[in-house]
Tab-separated table of C-alpha atoms in Angstrom:
chain	number	residue	atom	x	y	z
A	1	ALA	CA	188.200	62.921	228.321
A	2	GLY	CA	191.154	64.558	226.492
A	3	ASP	CA	189.766	63.580	223.091
A	4	ILE	CA	186.428	65.084	224.070
A	5	ALA	CA	187.932	68.196	225.384
A	6	ASP	CA	189.776	68.511	222.066
A	7	GLY	CA	186.571	68.217	220.244
A	8	ILE	CA	184.915	70.830	222.425
A	9	LEU	CA	187.784	73.265	221.761
A	10	ALA	CA	187.427	72.717	218.032
A	11	VAL	CA	183.862	73.956	217.977
A	12	ASN	CA	183.310	77.597	217.325
A	13	ALA	CA	180.338	78.347	219.513
A	14	ASP	CA	179.494	80.351	222.536
A	15	VAL	CA	178.034	77.272	224.170
A	16	VAL	CA	178.943	73.589	223.434
A	17	TYR	CA	176.474	70.903	224.189
A	18	VAL	CA	178.019	67.495	224.588
A	19	LEU	CA	175.898	64.327	223.903
A	20	PRO	CA	177.743	61.298	225.241
A	21	ASN	CA	174.989	58.888	223.885
A	22	ASN	CA	176.521	56.200	226.055
A	23	SER	CA	176.182	55.754	229.842
A	24	ASN	CA	179.884	54.768	230.049
A	25	ILE	CA	180.939	58.027	228.418
A	26	ILE	CA	179.052	60.615	230.627
A	27	LEU	CA	181.694	60.929	233.249
A	28	ALA	CA	184.340	61.408	230.671
A	29	ALA	CA	182.270	64.132	229.005
A	30	GLU	CA	181.790	65.843	232.429
A	31	THR	CA	185.632	65.627	233.092
A	32	ALA	CA	186.183	67.074	229.641
A	33	ALA	CA	183.988	69.987	230.357
A	34	ASP	CA	186.039	70.805	233.418
A	35	LEU	CA	189.254	70.797	231.466
A	36	VAL	CA	188.314	73.544	229.018
A	37	ASP	CA	187.627	77.183	229.587
A	38	CYS	CA	184.355	77.665	227.876
A	39	ASP	CA	180.708	77.169	228.328
A	40	VAL	CA	180.030	73.453	228.038
A	41	ARG	CA	176.740	71.623	228.911
A	42	VAL	CA	176.783	67.817	229.126
A	43	ILE	CA	173.503	66.448	228.339
A	44	PRO	CA	173.476	62.972	229.937
A	45	THR	CA	172.329	60.963	226.886
A	46	LYS	CA	172.697	57.209	227.275
A	47	THR	CA	171.784	56.191	223.671
A	48	VAL	CA	171.892	57.632	220.210
A	49	PRO	CA	168.044	58.123	219.990
A	50	GLN	CA	168.192	60.157	223.211
A	51	GLY	CA	170.911	62.340	221.644
A	52	ILE	CA	168.907	62.839	218.472
A	53	THR	CA	165.898	63.830	220.501
A	54	ALA	CA	167.991	66.256	222.625
A	55	ALA	CA	169.688	67.783	219.552
A	56	ILE	CA	166.311	68.487	217.800
A	57	THR	CA	165.067	69.995	221.109
A	58	LEU	CA	167.774	72.747	221.050
A	59	ASN	CA	166.273	76.148	220.597
A	60	PRO	CA	168.789	78.753	219.286
A	61	ASP	CA	166.871	81.528	220.873
A	62	ALA	CA	167.004	79.959	224.392
A	63	ASP	CA	169.829	80.550	226.818
A	64	ALA	CA	172.198	77.768	227.715
A	65	CYS	CA	170.514	76.844	230.955
A	66	GLU	CA	167.065	76.520	229.360
A	67	ASN	CA	168.341	74.534	226.572
A	68	ALA	CA	170.191	72.223	228.815
A	69	GLU	CA	167.156	71.588	230.863
A	70	ALA	CA	164.886	71.088	227.894
A	71	MET	CA	167.429	68.887	226.146
A	72	THR	CA	167.908	66.613	229.347
A	73	GLU	CA	164.063	66.491	229.802
A	74	ALA	CA	163.382	65.559	226.234
A	75	ALA	CA	166.182	62.861	226.341
A	76	GLY	CA	164.805	61.423	229.518
A	77	MET	CA	161.498	60.701	227.622
A	78	VAL	CA	163.159	58.389	225.150
A	79	LYS	CA	163.173	54.693	225.785
A	80	THR	CA	165.593	52.707	223.551
A	81	GLY	CA	165.607	49.080	222.416
A	82	LEU	CA	168.160	47.102	220.479
A	83	VAL	CA	167.929	43.974	218.424
A	84	THR	CA	171.034	41.900	217.857
A	85	TYR	CA	171.949	38.251	218.086
A	86	ALA	CA	173.251	36.085	220.923
A	87	VAL	CA	176.905	35.099	220.663
A	88	ARG	CA	176.441	32.112	222.965
A	89	ASP	CA	174.043	29.895	224.790
A	90	THR	CA	172.882	31.635	228.005
A	91	SER	CA	169.878	32.421	230.172
A	92	SER	CA	168.859	35.776	231.202
A	93	ASN	CA	165.803	37.446	232.651
A	94	GLY	CA	164.094	34.008	232.779
A	95	LEU	CA	164.739	33.444	229.044
A	96	GLU	CA	166.704	30.588	227.576
A	97	ILE	CA	168.822	31.946	224.745
A	98	LYS	CA	170.608	29.971	222.081
A	99	GLU	CA	173.668	31.077	220.266
A	100	GLY	CA	172.616	32.857	217.095
A	101	ASN	CA	169.063	33.612	218.324
A	102	LEU	CA	167.874	37.150	218.048
A	103	ILE	CA	167.664	39.154	221.248
A	104	GLY	CA	165.712	42.225	222.156
A	105	LEU	CA	167.260	44.449	224.739
A	106	SER	CA	165.457	47.126	226.648
A	107	ASP	CA	167.504	49.110	228.993
A	108	LYS	CA	170.496	46.651	228.556
A	109	LYS	CA	168.055	43.905	229.714
A	110	ILE	CA	167.135	41.013	227.444
A	111	VAL	CA	163.261	40.991	227.174
A	112	SER	CA	162.773	38.942	224.017
A	113	THR	CA	164.546	36.225	222.163
A	114	GLY	CA	163.927	33.872	219.284
A	115	THR	CA	164.251	33.312	215.593
A	116	ASP	CA	161.334	35.353	214.369
A	117	MET	CA	162.387	39.097	213.934
A	118	GLU	CA	158.696	40.350	214.126
A	119	GLU	CA	157.997	38.452	217.324
A	120	VAL	CA	161.269	39.575	218.960
A	121	ILE	CA	160.576	43.163	218.011
A	122	SER	CA	156.964	43.021	218.997
A	123	ILE	CA	157.738	41.906	222.490
A	124	LEU	CA	160.602	44.337	222.752
A	125	VAL	CA	158.357	47.457	221.742
A	126	GLN	CA	155.798	46.315	224.054
A	127	ASP	CA	158.261	46.496	226.874
A	128	LEU	CA	159.188	50.059	225.779
A	129	TYR	CA	155.665	51.342	225.060
A	130	ASP	CA	153.388	53.001	227.732
A	131	ASP	CA	150.247	55.050	227.531
A	132	SER	CA	152.068	58.268	227.019
A	133	SER	CA	153.990	56.923	223.941
A	134	SER	CA	153.336	58.767	220.849
A	135	VAL	CA	156.353	58.211	218.460
A	136	ILE	CA	158.186	55.025	217.530
A	137	THR	CA	161.352	55.445	215.460
A	138	ILE	CA	163.002	52.478	213.902
A	139	TYR	CA	166.660	52.858	212.828
A	140	TYR	CA	167.646	49.790	210.747
A	141	GLY	CA	171.122	48.566	210.569
A	142	SER	CA	173.631	47.733	207.846
A	143	ASP	CA	172.614	44.123	207.694
A	144	VAL	CA	168.877	44.837	207.119
A	145	THR	CA	167.271	45.712	203.797
A	146	GLU	CA	164.897	48.593	203.455
A	147	GLU	CA	162.223	46.110	202.496
A	148	ASP	CA	162.565	44.026	205.639
A	149	ALA	CA	162.649	47.266	207.726
A	150	ALA	CA	159.434	48.500	206.029
A	151	LYS	CA	157.717	45.246	207.026
A	152	ILE	CA	158.646	45.900	210.737
A	153	SER	CA	157.423	49.519	210.285
A	154	ASP	CA	154.119	48.292	208.886
A	155	MET	CA	153.672	45.684	211.715
A	156	LEU	CA	154.288	48.356	214.333
A	157	THR	CA	152.076	50.864	212.594
A	158	GLU	CA	149.239	48.357	212.780
A	159	LYS	CA	149.896	47.324	216.322
A	160	TYR	CA	150.142	50.951	217.628
A	161	PRO	CA	147.812	53.101	215.479
A	162	ASP	CA	147.886	55.955	218.017
A	163	CYS	CA	151.676	56.395	217.499
A	164	ASP	CA	153.599	57.959	214.580
A	165	VAL	CA	155.981	55.157	213.355
A	166	MET	CA	158.952	56.499	211.538
A	167	LEU	CA	161.660	54.445	209.709
A	168	GLN	CA	165.289	55.590	209.229
A	169	ASN	CA	168.300	53.871	207.775
A	170	GLY	CA	170.694	54.072	210.609
A	171	GLY	CA	173.327	51.921	209.013
A	172	GLN	CA	174.652	50.704	212.421
A	173	PRO	CA	176.685	47.619	212.620
A	174	VAL	CA	175.987	44.670	215.134
A	175	TYR	CA	172.392	45.815	215.906
A	176	TYR	CA	169.786	44.983	213.346
A	177	TYR	CA	167.537	47.609	214.818
A	178	THR	CA	167.703	50.394	217.237
A	179	ILE	CA	164.184	51.347	218.218
A	180	SER	CA	163.119	54.456	220.199
A	181	VAL	CA	159.813	55.003	221.865
A	182	GLU	CA	158.784	58.421	223.219
């Protein structure tokens, strides 16, 4: 909380919006807001894609309350999936997972596993997608080539023709892909 408070105080703004981007940091951000004597709005983002959506929702002409409401609402519309690998043999959510297998996580719950990246991502996005979905954003990690990421983008564009599919180099370690659906 102290580090967040220091960051808040370093910002030269009338209103500071804090985007925790992690469910474990929200309480610390709220505590930090109480430690400083300025207008701080904590937007309870749980993932980086939620934070990005909240940030681009900010309207410099709106007041702090309107912005906080709009940013929170926009962030709440974002569903986030992650693709990484299993560090040990286990079972979860009715799935048998082998060490080294790819795993797709939706809301911290394993929803897909296997050795085929397209299949793991296809099942993951199917879990994230609903009839109101219109945008799929793929952030590919530091261990993924742009060419491989483009194949995933093409696969999702074909599977979800009513969605705008966007591809971004996220450069994140550990997670091959972070995928948002909104």
